[in-house]
Coordinates of C-alpha atoms in Angstrom, one line a residue:
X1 CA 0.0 0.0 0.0
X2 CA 1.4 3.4 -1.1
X3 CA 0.4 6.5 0.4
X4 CA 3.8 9.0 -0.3
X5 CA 3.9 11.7 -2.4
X6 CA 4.3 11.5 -6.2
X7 CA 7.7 13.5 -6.7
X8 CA 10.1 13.5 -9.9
X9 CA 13.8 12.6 -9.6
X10 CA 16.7 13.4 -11.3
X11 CA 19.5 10.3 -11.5
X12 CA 22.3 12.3 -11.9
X13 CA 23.3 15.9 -11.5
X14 CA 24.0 16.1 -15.6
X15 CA 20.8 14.5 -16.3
X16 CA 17.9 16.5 -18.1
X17 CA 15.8 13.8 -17.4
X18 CA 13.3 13.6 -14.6
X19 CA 11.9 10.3 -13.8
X20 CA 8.4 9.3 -11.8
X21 CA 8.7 8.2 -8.4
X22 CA 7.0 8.9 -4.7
X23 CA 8.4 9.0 -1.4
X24 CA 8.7 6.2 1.1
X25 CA 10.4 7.7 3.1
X26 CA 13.2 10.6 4.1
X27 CA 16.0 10.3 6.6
X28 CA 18.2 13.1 7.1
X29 CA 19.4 14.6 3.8
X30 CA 18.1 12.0 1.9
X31 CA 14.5 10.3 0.6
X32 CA 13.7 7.2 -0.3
X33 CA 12.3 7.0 -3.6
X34 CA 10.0 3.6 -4.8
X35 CA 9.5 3.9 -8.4
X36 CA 6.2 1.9 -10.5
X37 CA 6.1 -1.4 -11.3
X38 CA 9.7 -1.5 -9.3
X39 CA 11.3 -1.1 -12.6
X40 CA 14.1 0.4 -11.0
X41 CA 14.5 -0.9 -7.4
X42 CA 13.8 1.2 -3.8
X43 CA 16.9 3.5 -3.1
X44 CA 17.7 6.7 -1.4
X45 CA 18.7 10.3 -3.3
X46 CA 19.8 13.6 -2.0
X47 CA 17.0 15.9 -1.6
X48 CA 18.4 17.9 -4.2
X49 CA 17.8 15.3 -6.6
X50 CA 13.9 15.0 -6.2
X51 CA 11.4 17.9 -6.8
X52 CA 7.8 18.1 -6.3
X53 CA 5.5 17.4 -9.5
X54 CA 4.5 20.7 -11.2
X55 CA 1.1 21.7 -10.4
X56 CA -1.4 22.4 -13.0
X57 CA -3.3 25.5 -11.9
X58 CA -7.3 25.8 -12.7
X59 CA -7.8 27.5 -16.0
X60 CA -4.2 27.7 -17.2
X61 CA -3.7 27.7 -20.4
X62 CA -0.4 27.2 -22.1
X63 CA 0.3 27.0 -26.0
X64 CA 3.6 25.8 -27.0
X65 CA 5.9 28.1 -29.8
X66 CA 8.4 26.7 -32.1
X67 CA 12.2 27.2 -30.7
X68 CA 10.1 27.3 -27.0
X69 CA 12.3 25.0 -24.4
X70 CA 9.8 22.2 -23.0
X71 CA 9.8 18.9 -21.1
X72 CA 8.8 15.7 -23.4
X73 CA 6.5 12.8 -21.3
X74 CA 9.0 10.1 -21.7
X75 CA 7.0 6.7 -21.3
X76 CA 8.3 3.6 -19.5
X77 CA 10.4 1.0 -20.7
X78 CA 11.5 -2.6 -19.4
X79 CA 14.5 -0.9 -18.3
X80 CA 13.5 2.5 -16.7
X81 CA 10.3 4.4 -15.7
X82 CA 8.4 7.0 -17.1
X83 CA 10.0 10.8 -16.8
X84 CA 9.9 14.2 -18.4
X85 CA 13.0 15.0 -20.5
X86 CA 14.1 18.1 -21.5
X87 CA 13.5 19.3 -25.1
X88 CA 13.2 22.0 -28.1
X89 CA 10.3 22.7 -29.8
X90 CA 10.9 22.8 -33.7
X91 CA 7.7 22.4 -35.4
X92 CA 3.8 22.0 -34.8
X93 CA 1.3 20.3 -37.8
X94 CA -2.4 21.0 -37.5
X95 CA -2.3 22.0 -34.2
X96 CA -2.0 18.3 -32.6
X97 CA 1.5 16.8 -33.4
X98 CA 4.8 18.8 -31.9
X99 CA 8.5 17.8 -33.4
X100 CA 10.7 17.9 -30.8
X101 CA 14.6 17.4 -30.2
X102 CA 15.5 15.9 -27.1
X103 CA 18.2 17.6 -25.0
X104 CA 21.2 15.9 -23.4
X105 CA 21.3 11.9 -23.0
X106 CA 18.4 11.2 -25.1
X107 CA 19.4 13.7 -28.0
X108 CA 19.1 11.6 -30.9
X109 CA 19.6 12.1 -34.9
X110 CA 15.8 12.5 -35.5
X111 CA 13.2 14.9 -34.1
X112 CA 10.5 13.2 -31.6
X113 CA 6.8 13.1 -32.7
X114 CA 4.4 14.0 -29.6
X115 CA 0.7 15.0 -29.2
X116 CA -0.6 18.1 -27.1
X117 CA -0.8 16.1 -24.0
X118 CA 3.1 15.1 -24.0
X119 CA 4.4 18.0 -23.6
X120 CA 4.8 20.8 -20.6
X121 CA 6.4 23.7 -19.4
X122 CA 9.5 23.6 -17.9
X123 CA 9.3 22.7 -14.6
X124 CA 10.5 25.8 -11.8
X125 CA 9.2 23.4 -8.7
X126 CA 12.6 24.0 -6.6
X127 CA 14.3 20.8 -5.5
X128 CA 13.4 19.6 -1.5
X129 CA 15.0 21.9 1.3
X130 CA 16.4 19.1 3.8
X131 CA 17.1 21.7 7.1
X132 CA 13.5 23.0 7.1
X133 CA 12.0 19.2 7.0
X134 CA 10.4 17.8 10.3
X135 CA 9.0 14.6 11.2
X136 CA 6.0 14.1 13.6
X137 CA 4.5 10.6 14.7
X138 CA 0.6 11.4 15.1
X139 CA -0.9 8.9 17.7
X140 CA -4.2 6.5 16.7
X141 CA -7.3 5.7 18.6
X142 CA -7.1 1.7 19.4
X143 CA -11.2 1.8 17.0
X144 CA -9.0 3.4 13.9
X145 CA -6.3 0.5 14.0
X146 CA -8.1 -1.9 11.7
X147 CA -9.3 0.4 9.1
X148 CA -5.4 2.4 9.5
X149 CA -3.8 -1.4 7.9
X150 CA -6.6 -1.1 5.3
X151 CA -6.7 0.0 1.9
X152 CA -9.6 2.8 2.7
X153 CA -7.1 4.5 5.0
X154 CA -5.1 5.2 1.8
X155 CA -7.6 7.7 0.2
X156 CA -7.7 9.8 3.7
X157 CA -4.1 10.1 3.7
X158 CA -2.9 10.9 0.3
X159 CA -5.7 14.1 1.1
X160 CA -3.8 15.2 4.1
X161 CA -0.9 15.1 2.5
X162 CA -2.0 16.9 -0.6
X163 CA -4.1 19.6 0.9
X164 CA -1.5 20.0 3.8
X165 CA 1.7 19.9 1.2
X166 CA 3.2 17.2 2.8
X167 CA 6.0 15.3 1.9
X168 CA 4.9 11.9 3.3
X169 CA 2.0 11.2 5.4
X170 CA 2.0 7.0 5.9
X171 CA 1.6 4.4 8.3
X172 CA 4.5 3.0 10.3
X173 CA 2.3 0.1 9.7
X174 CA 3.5 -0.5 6.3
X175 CA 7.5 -0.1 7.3
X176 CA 8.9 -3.9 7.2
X177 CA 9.5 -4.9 11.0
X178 CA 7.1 -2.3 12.1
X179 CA 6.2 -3.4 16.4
X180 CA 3.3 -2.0 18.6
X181 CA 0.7 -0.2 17.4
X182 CA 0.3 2.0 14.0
X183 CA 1.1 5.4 14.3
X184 CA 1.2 7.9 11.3
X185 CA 4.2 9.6 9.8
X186 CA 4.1 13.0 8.9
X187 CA 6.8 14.8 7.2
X188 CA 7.4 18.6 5.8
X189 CA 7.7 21.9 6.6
X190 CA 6.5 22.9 10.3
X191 CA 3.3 24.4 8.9
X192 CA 2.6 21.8 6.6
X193 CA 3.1 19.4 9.5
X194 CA 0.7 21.2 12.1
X195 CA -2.1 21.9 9.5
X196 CA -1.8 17.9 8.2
X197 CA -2.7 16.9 11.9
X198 CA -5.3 18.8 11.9
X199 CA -6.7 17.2 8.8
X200 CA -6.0 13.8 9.9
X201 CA -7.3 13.8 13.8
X202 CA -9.7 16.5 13.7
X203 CA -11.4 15.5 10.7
X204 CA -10.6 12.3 9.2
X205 CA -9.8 10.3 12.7
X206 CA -13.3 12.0 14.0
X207 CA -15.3 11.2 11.1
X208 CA -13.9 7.7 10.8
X209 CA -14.2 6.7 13.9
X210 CA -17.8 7.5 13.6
X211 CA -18.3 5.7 10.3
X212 CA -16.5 2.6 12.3
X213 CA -18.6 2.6 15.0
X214 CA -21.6 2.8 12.7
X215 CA -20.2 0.1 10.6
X216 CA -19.8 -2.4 13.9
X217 CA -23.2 -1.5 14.7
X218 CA -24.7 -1.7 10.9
X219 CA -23.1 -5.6 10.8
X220 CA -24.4 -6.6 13.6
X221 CA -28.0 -5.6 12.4
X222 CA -27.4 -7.0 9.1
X223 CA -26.9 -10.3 10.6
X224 CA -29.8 -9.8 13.1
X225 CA -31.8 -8.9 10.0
X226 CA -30.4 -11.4 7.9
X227 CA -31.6 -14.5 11.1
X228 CA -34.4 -12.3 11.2
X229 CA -35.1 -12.9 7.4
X230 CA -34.4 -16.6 6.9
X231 CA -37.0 -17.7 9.9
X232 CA -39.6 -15.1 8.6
X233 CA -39.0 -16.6 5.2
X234 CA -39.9 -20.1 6.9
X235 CA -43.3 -18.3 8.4
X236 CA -46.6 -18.4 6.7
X237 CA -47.7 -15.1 5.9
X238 CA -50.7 -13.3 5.1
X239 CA -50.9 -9.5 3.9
X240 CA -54.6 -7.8 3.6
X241 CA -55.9 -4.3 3.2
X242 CA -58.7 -2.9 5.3
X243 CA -60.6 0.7 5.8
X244 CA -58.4 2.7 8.1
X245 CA -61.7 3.3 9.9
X246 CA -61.2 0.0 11.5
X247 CA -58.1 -0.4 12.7
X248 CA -59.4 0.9 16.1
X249 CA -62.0 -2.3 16.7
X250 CA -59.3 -4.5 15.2
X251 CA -56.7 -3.0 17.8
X252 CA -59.3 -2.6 20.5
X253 CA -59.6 -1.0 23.7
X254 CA -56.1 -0.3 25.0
X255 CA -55.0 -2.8 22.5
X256 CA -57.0 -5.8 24.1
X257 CA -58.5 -7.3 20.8
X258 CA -55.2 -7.5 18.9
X259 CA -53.1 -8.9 21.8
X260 CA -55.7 -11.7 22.5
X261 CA -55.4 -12.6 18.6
X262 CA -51.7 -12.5 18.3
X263 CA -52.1 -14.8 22.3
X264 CA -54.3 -17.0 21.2
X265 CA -53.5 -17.6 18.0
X266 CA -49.5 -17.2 18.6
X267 CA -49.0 -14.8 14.7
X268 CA -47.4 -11.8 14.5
X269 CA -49.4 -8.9 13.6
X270 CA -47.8 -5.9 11.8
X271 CA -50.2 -2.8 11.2
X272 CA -48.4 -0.6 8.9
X273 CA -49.8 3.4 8.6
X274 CA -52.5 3.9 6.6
X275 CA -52.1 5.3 3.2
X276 CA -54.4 7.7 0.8
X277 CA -55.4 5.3 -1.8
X278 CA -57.5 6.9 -4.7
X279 CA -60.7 5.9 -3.0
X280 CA -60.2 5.5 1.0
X281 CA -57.3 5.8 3.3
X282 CA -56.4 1.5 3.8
X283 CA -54.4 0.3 6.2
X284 CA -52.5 -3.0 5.2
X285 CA -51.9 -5.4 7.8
X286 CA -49.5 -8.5 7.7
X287 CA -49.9 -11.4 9.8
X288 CA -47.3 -14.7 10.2
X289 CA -46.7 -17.9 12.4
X290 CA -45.4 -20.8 12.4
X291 CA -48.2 -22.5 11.2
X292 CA -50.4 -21.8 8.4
X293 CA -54.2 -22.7 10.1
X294 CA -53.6 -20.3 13.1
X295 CA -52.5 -17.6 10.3
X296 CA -55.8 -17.5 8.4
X297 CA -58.0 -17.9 11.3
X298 CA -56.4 -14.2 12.7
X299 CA -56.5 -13.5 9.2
X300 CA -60.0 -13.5 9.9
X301 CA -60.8 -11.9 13.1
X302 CA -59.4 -8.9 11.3
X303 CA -60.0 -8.3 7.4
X304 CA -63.3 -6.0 7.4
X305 CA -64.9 -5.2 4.5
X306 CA -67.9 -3.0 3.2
X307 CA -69.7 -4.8 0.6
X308 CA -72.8 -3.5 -1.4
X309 CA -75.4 -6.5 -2.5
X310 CA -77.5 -4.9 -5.5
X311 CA -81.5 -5.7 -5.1
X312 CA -83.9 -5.4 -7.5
X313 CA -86.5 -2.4 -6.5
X314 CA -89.6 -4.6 -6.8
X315 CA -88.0 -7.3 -3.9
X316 CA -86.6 -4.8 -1.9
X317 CA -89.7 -5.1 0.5
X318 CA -89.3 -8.9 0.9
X319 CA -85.8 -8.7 1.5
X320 CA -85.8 -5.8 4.0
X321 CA -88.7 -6.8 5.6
X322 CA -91.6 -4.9 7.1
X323 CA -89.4 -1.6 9.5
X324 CA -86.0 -3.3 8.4
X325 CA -86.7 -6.7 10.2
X326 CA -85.2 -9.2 7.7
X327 CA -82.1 -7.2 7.3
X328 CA -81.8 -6.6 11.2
X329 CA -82.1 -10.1 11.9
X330 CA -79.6 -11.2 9.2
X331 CA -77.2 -8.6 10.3
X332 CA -77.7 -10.0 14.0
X333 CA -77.4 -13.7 13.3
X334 CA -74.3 -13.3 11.0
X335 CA -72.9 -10.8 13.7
X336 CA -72.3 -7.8 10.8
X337 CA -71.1 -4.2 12.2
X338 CA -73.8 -2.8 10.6
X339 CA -76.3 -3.2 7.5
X340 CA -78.2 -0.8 5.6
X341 CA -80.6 0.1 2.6
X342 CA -79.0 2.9 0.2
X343 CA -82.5 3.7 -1.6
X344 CA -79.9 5.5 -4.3
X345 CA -78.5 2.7 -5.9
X346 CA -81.2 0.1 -4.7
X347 CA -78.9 -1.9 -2.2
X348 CA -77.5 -3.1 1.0
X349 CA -74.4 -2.0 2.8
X350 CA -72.7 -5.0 4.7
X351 CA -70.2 -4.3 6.7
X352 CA -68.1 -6.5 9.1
X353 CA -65.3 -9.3 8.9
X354 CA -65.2 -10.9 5.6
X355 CA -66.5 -14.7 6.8
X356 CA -69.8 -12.2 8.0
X357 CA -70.2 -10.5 5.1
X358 CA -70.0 -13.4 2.9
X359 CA -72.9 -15.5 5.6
X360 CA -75.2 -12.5 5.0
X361 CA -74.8 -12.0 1.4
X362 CA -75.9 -16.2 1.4
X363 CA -78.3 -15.4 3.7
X364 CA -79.8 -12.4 1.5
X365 CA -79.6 -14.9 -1.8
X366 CA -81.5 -17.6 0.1
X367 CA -84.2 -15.4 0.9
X368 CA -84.5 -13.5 -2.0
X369 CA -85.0 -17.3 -3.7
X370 CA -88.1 -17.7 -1.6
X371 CA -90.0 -14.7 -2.9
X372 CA -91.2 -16.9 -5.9
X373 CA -92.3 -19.7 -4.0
X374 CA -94.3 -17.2 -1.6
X375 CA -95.6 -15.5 -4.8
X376 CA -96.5 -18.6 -6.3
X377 CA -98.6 -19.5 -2.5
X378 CA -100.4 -15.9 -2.5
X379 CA -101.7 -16.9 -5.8
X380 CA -102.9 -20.2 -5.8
X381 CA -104.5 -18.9 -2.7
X382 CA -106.5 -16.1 -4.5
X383 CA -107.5 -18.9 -7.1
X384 CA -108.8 -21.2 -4.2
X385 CA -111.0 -17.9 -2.9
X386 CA -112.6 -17.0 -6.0
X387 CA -113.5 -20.5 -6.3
X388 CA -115.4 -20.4 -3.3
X389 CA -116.7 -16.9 -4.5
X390 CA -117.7 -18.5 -7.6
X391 CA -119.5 -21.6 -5.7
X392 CA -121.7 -18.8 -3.8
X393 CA -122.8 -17.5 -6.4
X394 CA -123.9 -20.6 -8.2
X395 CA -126.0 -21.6 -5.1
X396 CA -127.6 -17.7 -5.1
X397 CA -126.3 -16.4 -2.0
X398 CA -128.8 -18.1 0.0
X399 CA -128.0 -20.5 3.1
X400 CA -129.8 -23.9 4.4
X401 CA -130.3 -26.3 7.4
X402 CA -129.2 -22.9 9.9
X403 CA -126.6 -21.6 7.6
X404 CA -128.7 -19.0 6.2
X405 CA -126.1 -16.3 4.1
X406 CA -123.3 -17.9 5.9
X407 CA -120.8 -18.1 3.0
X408 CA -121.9 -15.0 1.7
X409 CA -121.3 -14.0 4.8
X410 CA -117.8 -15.7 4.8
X411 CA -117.2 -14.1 1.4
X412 CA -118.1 -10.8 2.5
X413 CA -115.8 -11.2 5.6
X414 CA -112.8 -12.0 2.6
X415 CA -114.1 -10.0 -0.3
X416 CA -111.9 -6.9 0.5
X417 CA -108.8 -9.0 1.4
X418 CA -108.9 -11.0 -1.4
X419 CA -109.3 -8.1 -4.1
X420 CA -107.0 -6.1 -2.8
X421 CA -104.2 -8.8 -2.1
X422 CA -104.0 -9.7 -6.3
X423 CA -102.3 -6.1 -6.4
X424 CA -99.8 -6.1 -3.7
X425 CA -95.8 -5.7 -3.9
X426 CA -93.4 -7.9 -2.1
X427 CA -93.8 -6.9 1.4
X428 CA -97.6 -7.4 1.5
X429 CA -97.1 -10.9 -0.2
X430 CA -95.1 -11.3 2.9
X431 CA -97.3 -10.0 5.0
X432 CA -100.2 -12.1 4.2
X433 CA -98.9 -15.5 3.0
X434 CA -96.7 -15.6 6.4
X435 CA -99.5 -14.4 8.5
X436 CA -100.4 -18.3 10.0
X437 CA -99.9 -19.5 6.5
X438 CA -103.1 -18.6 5.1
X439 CA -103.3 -15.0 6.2
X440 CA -106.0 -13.1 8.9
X441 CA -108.7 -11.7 6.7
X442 CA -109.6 -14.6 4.3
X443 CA -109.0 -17.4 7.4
X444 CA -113.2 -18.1 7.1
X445 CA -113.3 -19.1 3.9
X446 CA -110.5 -21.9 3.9
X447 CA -112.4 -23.9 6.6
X448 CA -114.8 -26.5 6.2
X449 CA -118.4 -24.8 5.6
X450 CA -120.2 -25.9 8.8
X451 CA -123.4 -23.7 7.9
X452 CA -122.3 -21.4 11.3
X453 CA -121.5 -18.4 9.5
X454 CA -121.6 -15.1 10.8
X455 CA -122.7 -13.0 8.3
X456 CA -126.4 -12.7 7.0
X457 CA -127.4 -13.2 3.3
X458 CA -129.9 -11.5 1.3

């Protein structure tokens, strides 16, 4: 892991080459110098051999004349690293290629051919002052030790020792033999030194030791998550929707209702917030166990719904019953919320768990079957009537043996009944055919004629 600075090197004092390298490390008068791909090995020059890079400052631009000195990239070989060598500008073509002649050394018989981004301006970084160099060990918090041997440390400390213009800022870590624990090396000018440990401990060592502690923590909930996961993943689950409205009777009085389901059943219940849907806020509520039975059945103390059963306007009497007494008694016996008529759209509201909803709607269906049958009974009743109406009239209205005008008498104690029943709707159908079977007003005329009739004939 390398963490020094990136400064050029010249080999010898009649060079005009500079060659890559960075610092390992400095001792005295002199820096050690590692160079890529260790074409060259590790070794230690004066620090009047080694210069900083040239910066390149924002916005600069620079445009290269013909007879102009300038420094050449020189690219790497098997036998030496990359550099920037000294040269002379001598002609440009269509703005992109420079000819060049190499100076010193690497003069050769022919001109050079490089692109814009080969060439420079002569470097004026001055080479490295040795008597104004110092060298601080910064302490490191026991927490920063592990992420210190790390590759992420490297990114914090090449910063410091950029932004503070350091020469080296590494960890004694990465020295061979290094013994006891990691300490960080920082090496420049006294300014340069102070301001890089403010970087390093009052920002980066801060920070990081935050992000470490964070990072402990996040792990440890990953893998409480990730057990959490894999036995929820063996669970049964069951995920519904109902009105927000009723998440209050589904929870219960101080949370009663949904601690005896989760007890007795042994599920988890999750109620999540409710949410605006484009019709009604819902509230969706997940529920899981170990087994699948005890799932649904809390599955089912819990999913309300409103459902709306259409009924046809000429049945709405029979179904409803005479002051709502059908629909009351259906809602009671199937233990609904609440049921009503909506005389708008000609239908019933139910509303309650789903397994009551669905025994009223049967319930509703059943009855509503019936109404034929009872239709069917009100008028084969009215037939039998006006058969006895029919016999009266063949015998002339009068009576014999002491039952003088008594079927006229029972026909007149029907007449009005009968007549007005062949008009009625559903409800009076009702009325009458369940009204001890054969109804109140025309009970006389469906007994045997015993000649003890009321009423007198004329």
């Amino acid at each position: 892991m390398r963490s020094g600075l990136y400064v050029e090197i010249q080999k010898t004092p009649e060079s005009t080459t500079w060659y890559n390298g960075y610092v390992v490390d400095i001792e005295g008068e002199n820096i050690r110098v590692e160079f890529e791909d260790d074409v060259w090995p590790a070794d230690d020059y004066p620090t009047t051999s080694v210069r900083r890079c040239p910066s390149v400052r924002s916005g600069e631009s620079w445009t290269p004349k013909v007879d102009e000195p300038l420094e050449v990239l020189v690219p790497a070989t098997e036998s030496s690293p990359s550099g920037w060598a000294l040269a002379q500008l001598k002609k440009i073509k269509q703005k992109s290629f420079f000819f060049v002649a190499l100076e010193g050394l690497l003069k050769g018989p022919q001109d050079m051919i490089v692109e814009r981004e080969g060439v420079r301006r002569v470097s004026t970084e001055p080479t490295i002052a040795a008597s104004g160099l110092v060298r601080k060990l910064v302490a490191v918090d026991r927490e920063l030790h592990s992420w210190l041997r790390s590759q992420d440390s490297i990114g914090c400390l090449n910063d410091v020792q950029i932004k503070g213009k350091l020469l080296l800022a590494s960890c004694t870590h990465y020295r061979p033999n290094a013994k006891g624990s990691p300490k960080v090396t920082l090496v420049g000018d006294e300014h340069s030194v102070a301001l890089g440990e403010k970087l390093l401990v009052d920002i980066h060592f801060k920070h990081q030791i935050t992000m470490q502690r964070f990072h402990t923590h996040r792990d440890r909930l990953m893998e409480y998550l990730s057990q959490k996961e894999n036995h929820y993943k063996g669970q049964f689950k069951e995920t519904f929707t109902v009105d927000a409205s009723f998440v209050g009777r589904i929870i219960g009085k101080k949370g009663e209702n949904i601690k005896r389901i989760r007890e007795v059943h042994e599920v988890n219940v999750l109620i999540q917030d409710p949410q605006e849907d484009e019709r009604w806020n819902v509230t969706t509520i997940t529920v899981s166990g170990e087994q699948e039975e005890p799932v649904q059945k809390a599955k089912e103390e819990m999913e309300y719904i409103v459902v709306k059963v259409p009924i046809d306007p000429q049945q709405v009497g029979w179904i409803v019953g005479k002051g709502y007494q059908n629909l009351t008694d259906i809602a009671t016996k199937t233990g609904l919320c609440s049921s009503r008529f909506d005389d708008q759209s000609s239908s019933i509201e139910l509303c309650g768990l789903r397994h009551q909803v669905e025994d009223a709607k049967m319930m509703i269906s059943v009855h509503r079957d019936y109404l034929l049958v009872y239709q069917d009974m009100s008028e084969e009743r009215r037939n039998i009537e006006k058969g006895f109406e029919e016999l009266d009239e063949l015998k002339g209205g009068k009576g014999k043996k002491g039952g003088k005008g008594g079927r006229k008498g029972a026909a007149r104690g029907r007449g009005s009944g009968a007549s007005a029943g062949a008009g009625k709707g559903s409800q009076a159908i009702a009325d009458d055919v369940q009204d001890d079977y054969w109804g109140r007003g025309a009970a006389s005329s469906r007994r045997p004629n015993t000649g003890r009739g009321k009423g007198r004939g004329k």
